[in-house]
């Protein structure tokens, strides 16, 4: 039985992680057109209600069925369900009996599922139907996120070694402390797929869709950063030295990424931007997620400096390749998640190539990234195509031009007399 202090620690961390989703709504909301703010933010809030419900009903039972290395498919594999955990049944019984750890752990992991699905929405800003988004979110959460979480987060440890669990951790040997693959790579790969299916915005061109409210984006980034401390440190499931290391690295890496992204903008654009600084900080948070407990803080700073530049360059690819990842989910979350996950195999304590001279762990990290990325992309592509061909995923071009807020939700973020309402950039 876990101590009451551990339960209290997880309660606090869970609340912090849940707060990240409204933070994401602010972050995304500031980046879109003034006439799309409500729609953009509602996709995040819709994820809270939808994914939260699915998690309670069957998501937790799927992701955290009895740990087994039996393989990809089976009773305890891909579609494995622990009937006792449906509707959080066994967790509730434990809590009533005086052991609240499993119940609060279920809540903690549920907040991860919510934010992961919400992240994908940034790729289809300004043009997605809310109903289509909700159907897609349910499909992707069920067939991608829930099983992937089981592959990585559901495992048993004895004497410091993984002895049983999801196949990516047990069979492949992937190291991912807080979700670089489960959350970041999975959401980024899904974002790429859904952006390709839904298609480009009207008037897609560099400079045509500037953020309408930069302060809102900065507030969102600050909330995300705050919540990320609970995200990473809480993944230790105890307030100990490892949690402290994860906490500090969650401060250090984003600092480095913020600086390097801003410096790159200064040298390439002539001026550092506030949106660039916020994006850099988020890129650093993404990259440190899988590695926060495996790096010396000095290496966390190095990772931040590297990923700030890499992601700043990556977000430009959409203009060269012609896919409309509206709010840079691919460039920041997919690319940042890949860099952070691979970096464990390079500079991770006791396992990194730089310290051991052995690239084996780097290979395991690459395999984990590839498996999660391909599976998430495939599920997202199929799900988005089903929605597009049936219900419809995208609004009409005339509705997109007019602004999706009034068309979809019958309300707007600003009064129509507000100058921002007439902005169409």
mmCIF file of N, CA and C in Angstrom, residues 315-368:
data_model
loop_
_atom_site.group_PDB
_atom_site.id
_atom_site.type_symbol
_atom_site.label_atom_id
_atom_site.label_comp_id
_atom_site.label_asym_id
_atom_site.label_seq_id
_atom_site.Cartn_x
_atom_site.Cartn_y
_atom_site.Cartn_z
ATOM 1 N N UNK A 315 9.331 23.559 -38.164
ATOM 2 C CA UNK A 315 8.014 24.160 -38.411
ATOM 3 C C UNK A 315 7.944 24.835 -39.782
ATOM 4 N N UNK A 316 9.091 25.086 -40.391
ATOM 5 C CA UNK A 316 9.104 25.688 -41.722
ATOM 6 C C UNK A 316 8.856 24.665 -42.825
ATOM 7 N N UNK A 317 8.950 23.390 -42.477
ATOM 8 C CA UNK A 317 8.810 22.349 -43.497
ATOM 9 C C UNK A 317 7.428 22.338 -44.138
ATOM 10 N N UNK A 318 6.407 22.742 -43.371
ATOM 11 C CA UNK A 318 5.052 22.679 -43.928
ATOM 12 C C UNK A 318 4.911 23.592 -45.147
ATOM 13 N N UNK A 319 5.666 24.691 -45.160
ATOM 14 C CA UNK A 319 5.594 25.593 -46.311
ATOM 15 C C UNK A 319 6.317 24.986 -47.511
ATOM 16 N N UNK A 320 7.372 24.249 -47.252
ATOM 17 C CA UNK A 320 8.143 23.635 -48.334
ATOM 18 C C UNK A 320 7.454 22.384 -48.883
ATOM 19 N N UNK A 321 6.826 21.618 -47.966
ATOM 20 C CA UNK A 321 6.222 20.345 -48.362
ATOM 21 C C UNK A 321 4.735 20.462 -48.686
ATOM 22 N N UNK A 322 4.106 21.572 -48.262
ATOM 23 C CA UNK A 322 2.732 21.827 -48.667
ATOM 24 C C UNK A 322 1.646 21.207 -47.817
ATOM 25 N N UNK A 323 1.960 20.749 -46.596
ATOM 26 C CA UNK A 323 0.903 20.240 -45.714
ATOM 27 C C UNK A 323 0.597 21.310 -44.672
ATOM 28 N N UNK A 324 -0.670 21.468 -44.354
ATOM 29 C CA UNK A 324 -1.097 22.560 -43.477
ATOM 30 C C UNK A 324 -1.277 22.081 -42.041
ATOM 31 N N UNK A 325 -0.169 21.967 -41.339
ATOM 32 C CA UNK A 325 -0.183 21.714 -39.896
ATOM 33 C C UNK A 325 -0.331 23.072 -39.230
ATOM 34 N N UNK A 326 -1.565 23.510 -39.063
ATOM 35 C CA UNK A 326 -1.881 24.904 -38.765
ATOM 36 C C UNK A 326 -1.061 25.503 -37.628
ATOM 37 N N UNK A 327 -0.994 24.811 -36.488
ATOM 38 C CA UNK A 327 -0.353 25.371 -35.300
ATOM 39 C C UNK A 327 0.914 24.614 -34.918
ATOM 40 N N UNK A 328 1.527 23.974 -35.890
ATOM 41 C CA UNK A 328 2.861 23.363 -35.736
ATOM 42 C C UNK A 328 2.916 22.214 -34.739
ATOM 43 N N UNK A 329 1.889 21.397 -34.737
ATOM 44 C CA UNK A 329 1.903 20.212 -33.876
ATOM 45 C C UNK A 329 2.979 19.236 -34.345
ATOM 46 N N UNK A 330 3.119 19.095 -35.646
ATOM 47 C CA UNK A 330 4.124 18.182 -36.194
ATOM 48 C C UNK A 330 5.526 18.698 -35.906
ATOM 49 N N UNK A 331 5.765 19.959 -36.222
ATOM 50 C CA UNK A 331 7.091 20.531 -36.061
ATOM 51 C C UNK A 331 7.571 20.583 -34.632
ATOM 52 N N UNK A 332 6.647 20.726 -33.682
ATOM 53 C CA UNK A 332 7.040 20.832 -32.275
ATOM 54 C C UNK A 332 6.874 19.509 -31.542
ATOM 55 N N UNK A 333 5.708 18.902 -31.627
ATOM 56 C CA UNK A 333 5.453 17.710 -30.809
ATOM 57 C C UNK A 333 6.028 16.437 -31.428
ATOM 58 N N UNK A 334 5.830 16.224 -32.712
ATOM 59 C CA UNK A 334 6.410 15.030 -33.332
ATOM 60 C C UNK A 334 7.933 15.120 -33.363
ATOM 61 N N UNK A 335 8.447 16.208 -33.902
ATOM 62 C CA UNK A 335 9.899 16.357 -34.012
ATOM 63 C C UNK A 335 10.540 16.470 -32.636
ATOM 64 N N UNK A 336 9.955 17.278 -31.756
ATOM 65 C CA UNK A 336 10.505 17.412 -30.409
ATOM 66 C C UNK A 336 10.466 16.114 -29.636
ATOM 67 N N UNK A 337 9.376 15.360 -29.793
ATOM 68 C CA UNK A 337 9.274 14.066 -29.121
ATOM 69 C C UNK A 337 10.303 13.078 -29.626
ATOM 70 N N UNK A 338 10.549 13.093 -30.924
ATOM 71 C CA UNK A 338 11.566 12.201 -31.498
ATOM 72 C C UNK A 338 12.947 12.560 -30.974
ATOM 73 N N UNK A 339 13.281 13.847 -31.005
ATOM 74 C CA UNK A 339 14.604 14.289 -30.543
ATOM 75 C C UNK A 339 14.810 13.926 -29.078
ATOM 76 N N UNK A 340 13.813 14.214 -28.237
ATOM 77 C CA UNK A 340 13.948 13.921 -26.807
ATOM 78 C C UNK A 340 14.063 12.444 -26.508
ATOM 79 N N UNK A 341 13.315 11.634 -27.238
ATOM 80 C CA UNK A 341 13.364 10.184 -27.015
ATOM 81 C C UNK A 341 14.698 9.601 -27.468
ATOM 82 N N UNK A 342 15.179 10.022 -28.624
ATOM 83 C CA UNK A 342 16.464 9.527 -29.119
ATOM 84 C C UNK A 342 17.626 10.006 -28.255
ATOM 85 N N UNK A 343 17.490 11.182 -27.666
ATOM 86 C CA UNK A 343 18.580 11.761 -26.874
ATOM 87 C C UNK A 343 18.924 10.893 -25.667
ATOM 88 N N UNK A 344 17.946 10.130 -25.178
ATOM 89 C CA UNK A 344 18.223 9.197 -24.075
ATOM 90 C C UNK A 344 19.292 8.199 -24.504
ATOM 91 N N UNK A 345 19.204 7.722 -25.722
ATOM 92 C CA UNK A 345 20.178 6.767 -26.229
ATOM 93 C C UNK A 345 21.537 7.372 -26.503
ATOM 94 N N UNK A 346 21.605 8.694 -26.485
ATOM 95 C CA UNK A 346 22.877 9.387 -26.723
ATOM 96 C C UNK A 346 23.519 9.851 -25.421
ATOM 97 N N UNK A 347 22.731 10.491 -24.550
ATOM 98 C CA UNK A 347 23.300 11.100 -23.346
ATOM 99 C C UNK A 347 22.634 10.654 -22.054
ATOM 100 N N UNK A 348 21.773 9.647 -22.107
ATOM 101 C CA UNK A 348 21.130 9.163 -20.890
ATOM 102 C C UNK A 348 22.139 8.566 -19.917
ATOM 103 N N UNK A 349 21.942 8.843 -18.630
ATOM 104 C CA UNK A 349 22.836 8.311 -17.599
ATOM 105 C C UNK A 349 22.878 6.785 -17.664
ATOM 106 N N UNK A 350 24.060 6.230 -17.740
ATOM 107 C CA UNK A 350 24.337 4.787 -17.693
ATOM 108 C C UNK A 350 23.907 4.021 -18.942
ATOM 109 N N UNK A 351 23.207 4.665 -19.855
ATOM 110 C CA UNK A 351 22.756 3.952 -21.056
ATOM 111 C C UNK A 351 23.147 4.656 -22.344
ATOM 112 N N UNK A 352 23.477 5.958 -22.266
ATOM 113 C CA UNK A 352 23.753 6.738 -23.459
ATOM 114 C C UNK A 352 25.044 6.341 -24.157
ATOM 115 N N UNK A 353 25.025 6.449 -25.457
ATOM 116 C CA UNK A 353 26.177 6.105 -26.292
ATOM 117 C C UNK A 353 27.432 6.850 -25.844
ATOM 118 N N UNK A 354 27.272 8.111 -25.440
ATOM 119 C CA UNK A 354 28.419 8.915 -25.029
ATOM 120 C C UNK A 354 29.109 8.359 -23.794
ATOM 121 N N UNK A 355 28.364 7.644 -22.955
ATOM 122 C CA UNK A 355 28.924 7.132 -21.702
ATOM 123 C C UNK A 355 29.318 5.662 -21.794
ATOM 124 N N UNK A 356 28.618 4.919 -22.602
ATOM 125 C CA UNK A 356 28.869 3.473 -22.668
ATOM 126 C C UNK A 356 29.657 3.051 -23.908
ATOM 127 N N UNK A 357 29.652 3.907 -24.915
ATOM 128 C CA UNK A 357 30.270 3.530 -26.172
ATOM 129 C C UNK A 357 29.459 2.518 -26.955
ATOM 130 N N UNK A 358 28.247 2.266 -26.503
ATOM 131 C CA UNK A 358 27.379 1.251 -27.106
ATOM 132 C C UNK A 358 26.096 1.921 -27.609
ATOM 133 N N UNK A 359 25.787 1.833 -28.900
ATOM 134 C CA UNK A 359 24.591 2.479 -29.444
ATOM 135 C C UNK A 359 23.315 1.655 -29.302
ATOM 136 N N UNK A 360 23.374 0.563 -28.546
ATOM 137 C CA UNK A 360 22.212 -0.332 -28.462
ATOM 138 C C UNK A 360 20.956 0.393 -27.999
ATOM 139 N N UNK A 361 21.068 1.194 -26.931
ATOM 140 C CA UNK A 361 19.886 1.875 -26.414
ATOM 141 C C UNK A 361 19.331 2.868 -27.422
ATOM 142 N N UNK A 362 20.207 3.515 -28.168
ATOM 143 C CA UNK A 362 19.744 4.433 -29.208
ATOM 144 C C UNK A 362 18.891 3.688 -30.225
ATOM 145 N N UNK A 363 19.298 2.480 -30.570
ATOM 146 C CA UNK A 363 18.508 1.668 -31.490
ATOM 147 C C UNK A 363 17.152 1.312 -30.919
ATOM 148 N N UNK A 364 17.111 0.995 -29.633
ATOM 149 C CA UNK A 364 15.840 0.677 -28.983
ATOM 150 C C UNK A 364 14.919 1.896 -28.971
ATOM 151 N N UNK A 365 15.500 3.063 -28.722
ATOM 152 C CA UNK A 365 14.703 4.289 -28.720
ATOM 153 C C UNK A 365 14.125 4.547 -30.107
ATOM 154 N N UNK A 366 14.955 4.361 -31.125
ATOM 155 C CA UNK A 366 14.488 4.582 -32.498
ATOM 156 C C UNK A 366 13.370 3.611 -32.866
ATOM 157 N N UNK A 367 13.499 2.367 -32.425
ATOM 158 C CA UNK A 367 12.459 1.376 -32.705
ATOM 159 C C UNK A 367 11.145 1.771 -32.047
ATOM 160 N N UNK A 368 11.212 2.223 -30.799
ATOM 161 C CA UNK A 368 10.006 2.645 -30.100
ATOM 162 C C UNK A 368 9.330 3.816 -30.783
#
